[in-house]
Coordinates of C-alpha atoms in Angstrom, one line a residue:
Chain A
M1 CA -19.2 -50.2 -34.1
Q2 CA -16.8 -49.5 -31.3
T3 CA -13.2 -49.3 -32.2
L4 CA -10.8 -51.6 -30.5
R5 CA -9.2 -48.6 -28.8
E6 CA -12.5 -47.5 -27.3
L7 CA -13.2 -51.1 -26.0
Q8 CA -9.8 -51.4 -24.4
S9 CA -10.0 -47.9 -22.9
R10 CA -13.3 -48.8 -21.3
F11 CA -12.0 -52.2 -20.1
I12 CA -9.0 -50.6 -18.4
N13 CA -11.2 -47.9 -16.9
Y14 CA -13.4 -50.7 -15.6
L15 CA -10.5 -52.5 -14.0
T16 CA -8.9 -49.5 -12.5
E17 CA -11.8 -47.3 -11.6
G18 CA -14.9 -49.6 -11.8
S19 CA -16.3 -47.5 -14.7
A20 CA -19.9 -48.7 -15.5
E21 CA -19.6 -48.2 -19.3
M22 CA -18.2 -51.7 -19.8
G23 CA -21.5 -53.6 -19.3
S24 CA -23.1 -52.7 -22.6
M25 CA -20.1 -54.2 -24.5
I26 CA -20.6 -57.8 -23.6
Y27 CA -23.2 -60.5 -24.1
A28 CA -25.1 -61.8 -21.1
D29 CA -28.6 -63.2 -20.5
S30 CA -29.1 -60.9 -17.5
Q31 CA -27.5 -58.0 -15.8
A32 CA -26.5 -60.3 -12.9
E33 CA -24.7 -62.6 -15.3
Q34 CA -23.1 -59.6 -17.0
Q35 CA -21.8 -58.4 -13.6
L36 CA -20.5 -61.9 -12.7
R37 CA -18.5 -62.1 -15.9
L38 CA -17.0 -58.7 -15.5
D39 CA -16.3 -59.2 -11.8
I40 CA -14.1 -62.2 -12.7
Y41 CA -11.7 -59.8 -14.4
K42 CA -12.0 -57.0 -11.8
N43 CA -11.4 -59.4 -8.9
A44 CA -8.5 -61.0 -10.7
Y45 CA -6.9 -57.6 -11.3
R46 CA -7.1 -56.6 -7.6
I47 CA -6.1 -60.0 -6.2
R48 CA -3.1 -60.2 -8.5
L49 CA -1.8 -56.8 -7.5
R50 CA -2.6 -57.4 -3.8
Q51 CA -0.6 -60.6 -4.0
V52 CA 2.4 -58.7 -5.3
L53 CA 2.2 -56.3 -2.4
E54 CA 1.8 -59.2 0.1
T55 CA 4.8 -61.1 -1.4
D56 CA 7.2 -58.2 -1.8
H57 CA 6.3 -56.5 1.5
E58 CA 5.6 -59.4 3.7
I59 CA 7.2 -57.8 6.8
L60 CA 5.5 -54.5 6.3
W61 CA 2.2 -56.4 6.2
A62 CA 3.1 -58.0 9.5
Y63 CA 4.0 -54.6 11.0
L64 CA 0.8 -52.9 9.8
G65 CA -1.6 -55.8 10.6
D66 CA -4.3 -56.9 8.2
A67 CA -6.6 -53.8 8.5
L68 CA -4.1 -51.1 7.9
F69 CA -2.3 -53.2 5.3
G70 CA -5.6 -53.7 3.5
Q71 CA -6.2 -49.9 3.6
M72 CA -2.7 -49.4 2.1
V73 CA -3.3 -52.0 -0.6
N74 CA -6.6 -50.3 -1.7
G75 CA -5.0 -46.9 -1.7
Y76 CA -1.9 -47.9 -3.5
I77 CA -3.7 -50.0 -6.2
A78 CA -6.1 -47.1 -6.8
S79 CA -3.4 -44.4 -7.0
H80 CA -0.6 -46.4 -8.7
P81 CA -1.8 -48.5 -11.6
S82 CA 1.0 -50.6 -13.1
H83 CA 3.0 -49.0 -15.9
H84 CA 5.5 -51.9 -16.0
T85 CA 5.7 -55.0 -18.1
S86 CA 6.8 -57.0 -15.0
L87 CA 5.0 -57.1 -11.7
R88 CA 8.6 -57.0 -10.2
N89 CA 8.3 -53.2 -10.4
F90 CA 4.7 -52.7 -9.4
C91 CA 5.6 -51.6 -5.8
D92 CA 8.5 -49.4 -6.7
Q93 CA 6.6 -46.3 -5.6
L94 CA 5.3 -47.8 -2.3
P95 CA 7.9 -46.1 -0.1
D96 CA 6.9 -42.7 -1.6
Y97 CA 3.2 -43.5 -1.2
L98 CA 3.7 -44.4 2.5
A99 CA 5.8 -41.2 3.1
D100 CA 3.2 -39.0 1.4
T101 CA -0.2 -40.5 2.3
S102 CA -2.2 -40.2 5.5
P103 CA -2.4 -42.0 7.9
F104 CA 0.9 -43.7 6.9
D105 CA 2.9 -40.5 6.7
Q106 CA 2.4 -40.1 10.4
H107 CA 4.7 -43.1 10.9
P108 CA 7.9 -42.6 8.9
I109 CA 9.2 -46.0 9.9
L110 CA 6.7 -47.5 7.5
A111 CA 8.3 -45.9 4.4
E112 CA 11.7 -47.0 5.8
I113 CA 10.6 -50.6 6.1
A114 CA 9.2 -50.6 2.6
T115 CA 12.5 -49.0 1.3
F116 CA 14.5 -51.7 3.0
E117 CA 12.3 -54.5 1.5
R118 CA 12.7 -53.0 -2.0
L119 CA 16.4 -52.7 -1.6
L120 CA 16.5 -56.4 -0.7
M121 CA 14.8 -57.1 -4.0
D122 CA 17.3 -55.0 -5.8
V123 CA 20.1 -56.9 -4.1
F124 CA 18.4 -60.2 -5.0
D125 CA 18.4 -59.7 -8.8
A126 CA 21.2 -57.2 -9.3
G127 CA 23.7 -58.0 -12.1
E128 CA 26.5 -60.4 -11.8
A129 CA 30.2 -59.5 -11.6
E130 CA 33.3 -61.5 -10.9
L131 CA 34.8 -60.7 -7.5
T132 CA 38.4 -60.0 -6.8
D133 CA 40.4 -60.9 -3.6
L134 CA 43.2 -59.9 -1.3
S135 CA 45.9 -61.1 -3.7
T136 CA 45.0 -58.2 -6.1
L137 CA 45.6 -55.7 -3.2
R138 CA 48.8 -57.4 -2.2
A139 CA 50.1 -57.2 -5.8
L140 CA 49.5 -53.5 -6.0
K141 CA 52.8 -51.5 -6.2
P142 CA 53.4 -49.1 -3.3
E143 CA 53.5 -46.1 -5.7
N144 CA 50.0 -47.0 -6.9
W145 CA 48.3 -47.0 -3.5
P146 CA 47.4 -43.4 -3.3
T147 CA 45.4 -43.5 -6.5
M148 CA 43.9 -46.9 -5.9
R149 CA 40.1 -47.1 -6.5
L150 CA 37.7 -49.9 -5.9
R151 CA 34.8 -51.1 -8.0
F152 CA 31.9 -52.7 -6.2
H153 CA 29.6 -55.5 -7.0
P154 CA 26.3 -54.3 -8.6
S155 CA 24.3 -55.6 -5.6
V156 CA 26.0 -53.3 -3.1
Q157 CA 23.5 -50.9 -1.5
L158 CA 23.8 -48.4 1.3
L159 CA 20.8 -47.3 3.4
Q160 CA 20.5 -44.7 6.1
A161 CA 17.7 -45.6 8.6
D162 CA 16.6 -42.8 10.8
W163 CA 14.2 -45.1 12.6
N164 CA 14.6 -48.6 14.0
S165 CA 13.1 -50.0 10.9
I166 CA 15.6 -52.8 10.2
E167 CA 15.6 -53.9 13.8
S168 CA 11.8 -54.1 13.6
W169 CA 12.0 -56.0 10.2
K170 CA 14.4 -58.5 11.8
A171 CA 12.1 -59.0 14.8
L172 CA 9.1 -59.7 12.7
K173 CA 11.1 -61.9 10.3
T174 CA 11.7 -64.2 13.3
E175 CA 8.1 -63.8 14.4
T176 CA 8.8 -61.8 17.5
D177 CA 7.3 -58.5 18.5
P178 CA 9.1 -55.5 17.1
P179 CA 10.3 -52.7 19.4
A180 CA 8.3 -49.5 19.7
A181 CA 9.1 -47.2 16.7
S182 CA 12.0 -44.9 17.6
D183 CA 14.2 -42.4 15.9
A184 CA 16.6 -42.2 18.8
A185 CA 19.5 -43.7 17.0
S186 CA 20.1 -43.2 13.2
Q187 CA 22.0 -46.2 11.7
H188 CA 23.7 -46.9 8.4
W189 CA 23.2 -50.3 6.7
L190 CA 25.1 -52.1 4.0
L191 CA 23.3 -54.6 1.8
W192 CA 24.8 -57.0 -0.7
R193 CA 24.4 -60.4 -2.3
D194 CA 27.0 -63.0 -1.1
T195 CA 28.8 -65.6 -3.1
D196 CA 26.0 -68.1 -2.3
R197 CA 23.6 -65.6 -3.9
L198 CA 22.0 -64.9 -0.6
S199 CA 21.0 -61.3 0.3
Q200 CA 23.0 -60.0 3.3
F201 CA 22.9 -56.9 5.4
R202 CA 24.7 -55.5 8.4
P203 CA 25.0 -52.2 10.2
V204 CA 28.0 -50.0 9.5
E205 CA 29.5 -47.5 11.9
A206 CA 29.9 -43.8 10.9
D207 CA 33.6 -44.1 9.8
E208 CA 33.0 -47.2 7.7
H209 CA 29.9 -45.6 6.1
A210 CA 31.9 -42.5 5.2
L211 CA 34.6 -44.7 3.7
L212 CA 32.2 -46.8 1.8
S213 CA 30.3 -43.8 0.4
L214 CA 33.5 -42.3 -1.0
A215 CA 34.8 -45.7 -2.2
V216 CA 31.5 -46.5 -4.0
S217 CA 31.5 -43.1 -5.6
G218 CA 34.9 -43.8 -7.1
K219 CA 37.2 -41.8 -4.8
E220 CA 40.8 -42.9 -4.5
F221 CA 42.6 -44.4 -1.5
S222 CA 44.2 -41.1 -0.5
A223 CA 40.8 -39.5 -0.2
L224 CA 39.5 -42.4 1.8
C225 CA 42.3 -42.1 4.3
E226 CA 41.7 -38.3 4.6
T227 CA 38.0 -38.8 5.5
L228 CA 39.0 -41.2 8.3
L229 CA 40.9 -38.4 10.0
N230 CA 37.5 -37.3 11.3
W231 CA 37.5 -40.4 13.5
H232 CA 41.1 -41.7 13.7
P233 CA 44.6 -40.2 14.3
V234 CA 46.7 -39.6 11.3
N235 CA 49.1 -42.5 12.0
E236 CA 46.2 -45.0 12.0
A237 CA 44.0 -43.8 9.2
S238 CA 45.6 -45.8 6.4
M239 CA 45.6 -49.0 8.5
V240 CA 42.0 -48.5 9.4
A241 CA 41.1 -48.0 5.7
L242 CA 43.1 -51.1 4.8
R243 CA 41.3 -53.1 7.5
Y244 CA 37.9 -52.1 6.1
I245 CA 38.9 -52.8 2.5
T246 CA 40.2 -56.3 3.5
E247 CA 36.8 -57.0 5.2
W248 CA 35.0 -55.8 2.0
L249 CA 37.1 -58.2 -0.1
D250 CA 36.4 -61.1 2.3
Q251 CA 32.7 -60.3 2.2
G252 CA 32.6 -60.3 -1.6
L253 CA 31.8 -56.7 -2.2
I254 CA 34.7 -55.7 -4.5
T255 CA 35.1 -56.7 -8.2
K256 CA 38.1 -54.7 -9.1
I257 CA 41.0 -52.7 -7.7
V258 CA 42.5 -50.2 -10.2
S259 CA 45.0 -47.4 -10.1
D260 CA 45.1 -44.3 -12.3
T261 CA 48.8 -44.9 -12.9
E262 CA 47.8 -48.1 -14.5
N263 CA 45.7 -46.1 -17.0
H264 CA 42.4 -47.6 -15.7
A265 CA 39.7 -45.1 -15.8
P266 CA 37.9 -44.9 -12.4
Q267 CA 34.5 -46.4 -12.8
L268 CA 31.8 -48.1 -10.8
V269 CA 30.7 -51.5 -12.0
Chain B
M1 CA 3.3 -66.2 -52.8
V2 CA 2.5 -68.2 -56.0
S3 CA -1.3 -68.3 -56.4
G4 CA -2.8 -71.8 -55.8
V5 CA 0.4 -73.3 -54.4
I6 CA 0.1 -74.4 -50.8
L7 CA 3.5 -74.2 -49.2
P8 CA 4.3 -76.3 -46.1
V9 CA 4.3 -74.5 -42.8
M10 CA 7.8 -74.8 -41.2
T11 CA 7.6 -75.6 -37.6
Y12 CA 10.4 -76.1 -35.0
P13 CA 11.7 -79.6 -34.2
P14 CA 9.5 -81.1 -31.5
L15 CA 10.8 -81.1 -27.9
G16 CA 8.6 -83.9 -26.3
F17 CA 7.2 -83.5 -22.8
G18 CA 8.1 -80.5 -20.6
L19 CA 7.3 -78.7 -17.4
G20 CA 7.4 -75.0 -16.4
L21 CA 10.6 -74.1 -14.6
R22 CA 9.5 -72.7 -11.2
V23 CA 11.5 -71.3 -8.4
P24 CA 10.7 -74.0 -5.8
H25 CA 12.1 -76.6 -8.2
F26 CA 15.4 -74.8 -9.2
E27 CA 17.6 -76.8 -6.9
H28 CA 15.8 -80.1 -7.4
V29 CA 16.2 -79.9 -11.2
L30 CA 19.9 -79.0 -10.9
Q31 CA 20.7 -81.7 -8.4
H32 CA 18.7 -84.6 -9.8
K33 CA 18.4 -83.8 -13.6
P34 CA 14.9 -85.3 -13.7
P35 CA 13.7 -87.1 -16.8
V36 CA 11.9 -84.1 -18.4
D37 CA 12.5 -83.4 -22.1
W38 CA 12.5 -79.6 -21.8
F39 CA 11.5 -76.7 -19.7
E40 CA 9.3 -73.7 -20.4
V41 CA 10.4 -70.4 -18.7
L42 CA 8.3 -67.3 -18.1
S43 CA 10.4 -64.7 -20.1
E44 CA 9.6 -61.8 -17.8
N45 CA 10.9 -63.6 -14.7
Y46 CA 14.4 -63.7 -16.2
M47 CA 14.5 -60.1 -17.6
V48 CA 16.6 -59.1 -14.7
A49 CA 20.3 -58.3 -14.5
G50 CA 21.3 -61.3 -12.4
G51 CA 20.9 -63.2 -9.1
K52 CA 19.4 -66.6 -8.5
P53 CA 16.8 -66.8 -11.3
R54 CA 19.4 -66.1 -14.0
Y55 CA 22.0 -68.3 -12.3
Y56 CA 19.7 -71.3 -12.2
L57 CA 18.3 -70.7 -15.7
N58 CA 21.9 -70.6 -17.1
R59 CA 22.9 -73.8 -15.3
I60 CA 19.7 -75.7 -16.1
R61 CA 19.9 -74.5 -19.7
E62 CA 23.2 -76.5 -20.0
H63 CA 21.2 -79.7 -19.5
Y64 CA 17.8 -79.1 -21.0
P65 CA 16.2 -77.4 -24.1
V66 CA 14.3 -74.3 -23.0
A67 CA 11.3 -72.5 -24.6
M68 CA 10.5 -68.9 -23.6
H69 CA 6.9 -68.1 -22.8
G70 CA 5.9 -64.5 -22.2
V71 CA 2.9 -62.7 -20.7
S72 CA 3.6 -59.0 -21.5
L73 CA 3.8 -58.8 -25.3
S74 CA 0.2 -57.4 -25.3
I75 CA 0.0 -58.2 -29.0
G76 CA -3.6 -57.1 -29.3
S77 CA -3.2 -53.7 -27.5
T78 CA -3.9 -50.5 -29.3
D79 CA -0.9 -48.9 -27.5
P80 CA 2.2 -48.9 -29.7
L81 CA 4.3 -52.1 -29.6
D82 CA 6.7 -51.9 -26.7
F83 CA 10.1 -52.1 -28.4
D84 CA 11.9 -51.6 -25.1
Y85 CA 10.3 -54.9 -23.9
L86 CA 11.0 -56.5 -27.3
R87 CA 14.7 -55.5 -27.0
K88 CA 14.9 -57.1 -23.6
L89 CA 13.1 -60.2 -24.9
K90 CA 15.6 -60.4 -27.8
T91 CA 18.5 -60.0 -25.5
L92 CA 17.3 -62.8 -23.3
A93 CA 16.6 -65.0 -26.3
N94 CA 20.2 -64.4 -27.6
E95 CA 21.5 -65.5 -24.2
V96 CA 19.1 -68.4 -23.6
Q97 CA 18.9 -69.6 -27.2
P98 CA 15.3 -71.0 -26.7
A99 CA 13.8 -73.5 -29.0
W100 CA 11.0 -71.0 -29.5
I101 CA 9.3 -68.0 -28.1
S102 CA 5.6 -67.8 -27.3
D103 CA 3.1 -65.3 -25.9
H104 CA -0.7 -65.0 -25.8
L105 CA -3.3 -63.9 -28.3
C106 CA -4.8 -61.2 -26.1
W107 CA -4.1 -57.7 -24.8
T108 CA -2.8 -56.8 -21.4
S109 CA -2.3 -53.0 -21.4
C110 CA -3.9 -49.8 -22.7
H111 CA -3.0 -46.2 -22.1
N112 CA 0.3 -47.6 -20.7
I113 CA -1.6 -49.2 -17.8
N114 CA -0.8 -52.9 -17.5
S115 CA -3.6 -55.1 -16.2
H116 CA -1.2 -58.0 -15.8
D117 CA -4.0 -60.1 -17.1
L118 CA -4.6 -61.9 -20.4
L119 CA -7.6 -60.0 -21.6
P120 CA -9.7 -61.3 -24.5
L121 CA -9.9 -59.5 -27.9
P122 CA -13.1 -58.9 -29.9
Y123 CA -13.0 -61.3 -32.8
N124 CA -13.6 -59.3 -36.0
E125 CA -11.8 -58.3 -39.2
A126 CA -10.5 -55.0 -37.8
T127 CA -8.9 -56.8 -34.8
L128 CA -7.6 -59.5 -37.1
K129 CA -5.8 -57.0 -39.3
H130 CA -4.4 -55.0 -36.4
V131 CA -3.1 -58.1 -34.5
A132 CA -1.7 -59.9 -37.6
E133 CA 0.3 -56.8 -38.6
R134 CA 1.8 -56.5 -35.1
I135 CA 2.7 -60.2 -35.0
R136 CA 4.5 -59.8 -38.3
Q137 CA 6.4 -56.8 -36.8
V138 CA 7.4 -58.8 -33.7
Q139 CA 8.5 -61.7 -35.9
D140 CA 10.6 -59.4 -38.1
F141 CA 12.2 -57.8 -35.0
L142 CA 12.9 -61.1 -33.3
G143 CA 14.0 -62.8 -36.6
R144 CA 11.9 -65.8 -35.9
R145 CA 8.4 -67.2 -36.0
I146 CA 6.6 -66.9 -32.6
L147 CA 3.8 -69.0 -31.2
M148 CA 0.5 -67.4 -30.2
E149 CA -1.6 -69.1 -27.4
N150 CA -5.3 -69.1 -27.0
V151 CA -6.4 -67.6 -23.6
S152 CA -9.2 -68.5 -21.3
S153 CA -12.0 -66.1 -21.3
Y154 CA -15.1 -65.2 -19.3
L155 CA -16.9 -62.8 -21.6
T156 CA -17.9 -62.4 -25.2
Y157 CA -17.9 -59.0 -26.8
R158 CA -20.8 -57.7 -28.8
A159 CA -18.2 -56.5 -31.2
S160 CA -17.1 -60.1 -32.1
E161 CA -18.1 -61.3 -35.5
M162 CA -16.4 -64.7 -35.6
T163 CA -15.6 -67.5 -33.2
E164 CA -12.4 -67.7 -31.3
W165 CA -11.2 -70.7 -33.4
E166 CA -11.9 -68.9 -36.6
F167 CA -10.0 -65.9 -35.3
L168 CA -7.0 -68.0 -34.1
T169 CA -6.8 -69.8 -37.4
A170 CA -7.0 -66.6 -39.4
I171 CA -4.4 -64.9 -37.3
A172 CA -2.0 -67.8 -37.7
E173 CA -2.4 -67.7 -41.5
Q174 CA -2.3 -63.9 -41.9
A175 CA 0.6 -63.4 -39.5
D176 CA 2.3 -66.5 -40.6
C177 CA 2.9 -67.5 -37.0
L178 CA 2.6 -70.8 -35.1
I179 CA 0.0 -71.9 -32.5
L180 CA 0.4 -72.8 -28.9
L181 CA -2.8 -74.6 -28.2
D182 CA -3.8 -74.5 -24.5
I183 CA -6.1 -77.5 -24.1
N184 CA -7.2 -76.4 -20.6
N185 CA -8.0 -72.9 -21.9
I186 CA -10.2 -74.4 -24.6
Y187 CA -12.0 -76.5 -22.1
V188 CA -12.4 -73.5 -19.6
S189 CA -13.7 -71.2 -22.3
A190 CA -16.0 -73.9 -23.7
C191 CA -17.7 -74.3 -20.3
N192 CA -17.9 -70.5 -19.8
H193 CA -19.3 -69.8 -23.2
G194 CA -21.3 -73.0 -24.0
F195 CA -19.5 -74.3 -27.1
Q196 CA -18.2 -77.8 -27.8
P197 CA -14.4 -78.0 -27.2
E198 CA -14.1 -80.7 -29.8
Y199 CA -15.5 -78.3 -32.3
Y200 CA -12.8 -75.8 -31.5
L201 CA -10.1 -78.4 -32.1
Q202 CA -11.6 -79.5 -35.4
H203 CA -11.2 -76.1 -36.8
I204 CA -7.6 -75.5 -36.0
N205 CA -5.0 -75.9 -38.8
A206 CA -2.9 -78.8 -37.5
S207 CA 0.1 -77.7 -39.6
R208 CA 0.6 -74.6 -37.5
V209 CA 0.2 -76.2 -34.0
Q210 CA 3.7 -76.3 -32.4
Q211 CA 2.9 -76.9 -28.8
F212 CA 0.2 -77.9 -26.3
H213 CA -0.4 -76.6 -22.8
L214 CA -2.1 -78.6 -20.1
A215 CA -3.2 -77.2 -16.8
G216 CA -5.8 -77.3 -14.1
H217 CA -8.6 -74.9 -13.3
T218 CA -11.0 -74.0 -10.5
R219 CA -14.8 -73.8 -10.5
Q220 CA -16.3 -70.5 -9.3
G221 CA -20.0 -70.7 -9.3
D222 CA -21.2 -71.2 -12.9
F223 CA -17.8 -70.4 -14.3
L224 CA -14.4 -72.2 -14.6
I225 CA -11.4 -70.0 -13.8
D226 CA -8.0 -70.7 -15.3
T227 CA -6.0 -70.8 -12.1
H228 CA -3.1 -73.2 -12.8
D229 CA -3.2 -74.3 -9.2
Q230 CA -4.6 -77.8 -9.6
P231 CA -3.6 -81.1 -11.3
V232 CA -4.8 -81.5 -14.8
P233 CA -8.4 -82.8 -14.4
D234 CA -10.1 -85.6 -16.3
P235 CA -12.0 -83.6 -18.8
V236 CA -8.8 -81.8 -19.9
W237 CA -7.0 -85.2 -20.2
A238 CA -10.0 -86.4 -22.3
L239 CA -9.7 -83.3 -24.6
Y240 CA -5.9 -83.8 -24.8
T241 CA -6.5 -87.4 -26.0
Q242 CA -8.8 -86.0 -28.7
A243 CA -6.3 -83.4 -29.7
L244 CA -3.6 -86.1 -30.0
A245 CA -5.9 -88.1 -32.2
Q246 CA -6.4 -85.1 -34.4
F247 CA -3.0 -83.5 -34.5
G248 CA -0.7 -86.5 -33.7
P249 CA 2.1 -86.1 -31.2
V250 CA 2.7 -82.5 -30.3
T251 CA 5.2 -81.0 -27.9
T252 CA 3.4 -80.9 -24.6
M253 CA 3.9 -78.9 -21.4
I254 CA 2.1 -78.9 -18.0
E255 CA 1.7 -75.4 -16.4
R256 CA 1.5 -75.1 -12.7
D257 CA 1.9 -71.6 -11.2
D258 CA 0.2 -71.8 -7.8
N259 CA -0.2 -74.4 -5.1
I260 CA 3.0 -75.8 -6.6
P261 CA 3.6 -79.5 -5.5
A262 CA 6.8 -81.5 -5.2
F263 CA 8.5 -81.9 -8.5
D264 CA 7.9 -85.6 -8.6
E265 CA 4.1 -85.1 -8.5
L266 CA 4.3 -82.9 -11.7
L267 CA 6.6 -85.6 -13.2
G268 CA 3.8 -88.1 -12.5
E269 CA 1.4 -85.9 -14.4
L270 CA 3.8 -85.5 -17.3
N271 CA 4.2 -89.3 -17.5
Q272 CA 0.4 -89.5 -17.7
A273 CA 0.7 -87.3 -20.8
R274 CA 3.4 -89.5 -22.2
S275 CA 1.3 -92.6 -21.7
L276 CA -1.4 -91.1 -24.0
V277 CA 1.0 -90.6 -26.9
H278 CA 1.4 -93.8 -29.0
K279 CA 3.2 -92.5 -32.0
P280 CA 6.7 -91.0 -32.4
F281 CA 7.0 -87.3 -32.8
A282 CA 7.4 -86.2 -36.4
K283 CA 10.8 -85.1 -37.4
T284 CA 11.0 -81.6 -38.7
E285 CA 13.6 -80.9 -41.3
Q286 CA 13.2 -77.1 -41.6
H287 CA 13.7 -74.5 -39.1
P288 CA 11.4 -71.5 -39.0
E289 CA 14.0 -68.9 -37.9
S290 CA 14.3 -68.3 -41.7
H291 CA 10.5 -68.0 -41.9
H292 CA 10.7 -65.5 -44.8
A293 CA 12.2 -68.2 -47.0
D294 CA 8.8 -69.8 -47.5
T295 CA 7.4 -66.7 -49.2
P296 CA 8.9 -66.6 -52.7

């Protein structure tokens, strides 16, 4: 008799590759009935995975249109069977698939849109952390300012878009036509979850992006001010840094303000 | 175990009539605190670090008992048990403190490929031994008895040597676990395989039945598909009535996973279930988290 392992191997092969070896393993009055019974499982497998792609990448679907999206669905399901216990992660490799697979690799904006949609999901269910506010900053002693470091909410994400992917995403979200794909203006974006647990995103200019990148990586305030010298005169750098940090506090991005002189090890959330 | 002595099966205290907690109803439940005795949550949907699902679950948990229902245990798989998944399940259970934890008597993955479907097992002695051992391992790891649910099926393996109800009954005894009896799944499988659903019920050990599921299904040609996208249909209500007559009042929950209506519509269905129960729920004195205690 077949072992359970053999049966399960054949069944999985049938679902993922349509292997014909499965038919002899089940009871049916006719070959047609056998096929009907097996097709219920095979169709359910494909429909379930397709629905995940449709739900998680709704705007990418709108951008591609039904035909190309269908081609992508078929290709992705065939090449990326799920290795996850939750369908939440089934599409994790979709940006890479789009970047590496013809004809989608001819249009880099597609992988960017997919990356953006996945980041929105990461923002949605990132961990919780209590936020701090401006009073913490005000309470900081002057001698502790140079070594001050910030800790950010786990939902904070940075994205560099080389194409107008997010502008296109926004257009389609409001059911208007997206602009023609263009890589004329690279743009940095900040994503986070606000205090109402809604996902937010906004563009950030080059100086704020440099500042955020350093701050998120745990660099101290003196290093943040130093990087701003690339954009601002030396007598303004610290004020510009302070203005940005104040905005971040207002937007609910920061969970803690620590200083080395207070014996707090620098650490991201 | 002392030979010839039949020890009582310890079940969890009954919860009454519940619904599945679904995203479209989060805010409604929190705002209106509807008259539902308890909620069942899909464990995997809350195995995330934070955000709205965990926020709402934590808030709703303050007002209602919750049971955790999983779809990824893959208890019948020949892949090794996924202890990473089990650790996450246990962590969630420690936080949620569910009344109980359930999953399905099926397999979902092989060669580390997850079908994300509840695939049927061949019902024979080898499978019985394999699955019962794994359930015992899971129960030992979680420190509590779990519930195993019968799934809908659309095929019968040539490798099967016993009926599904014989298999389910034997699994529950050998693994010392409890049963989540899905009334709709029995009806769907009965239609797809041509057996009498009443006959299925008659062969289940009532002392191990902790919970019922009710749901709707869809006809597809000659087959019924377990879609959970319709109200509970009359034949399933009829089978539920028979189950109540046989098992007495059992904690009941209505599943709706697609085509989800307004909350009050589901509440109406739940009240229909209530109206069919004419006896009080039995009080349970013992708690099966100490399930080893009944094996002297």
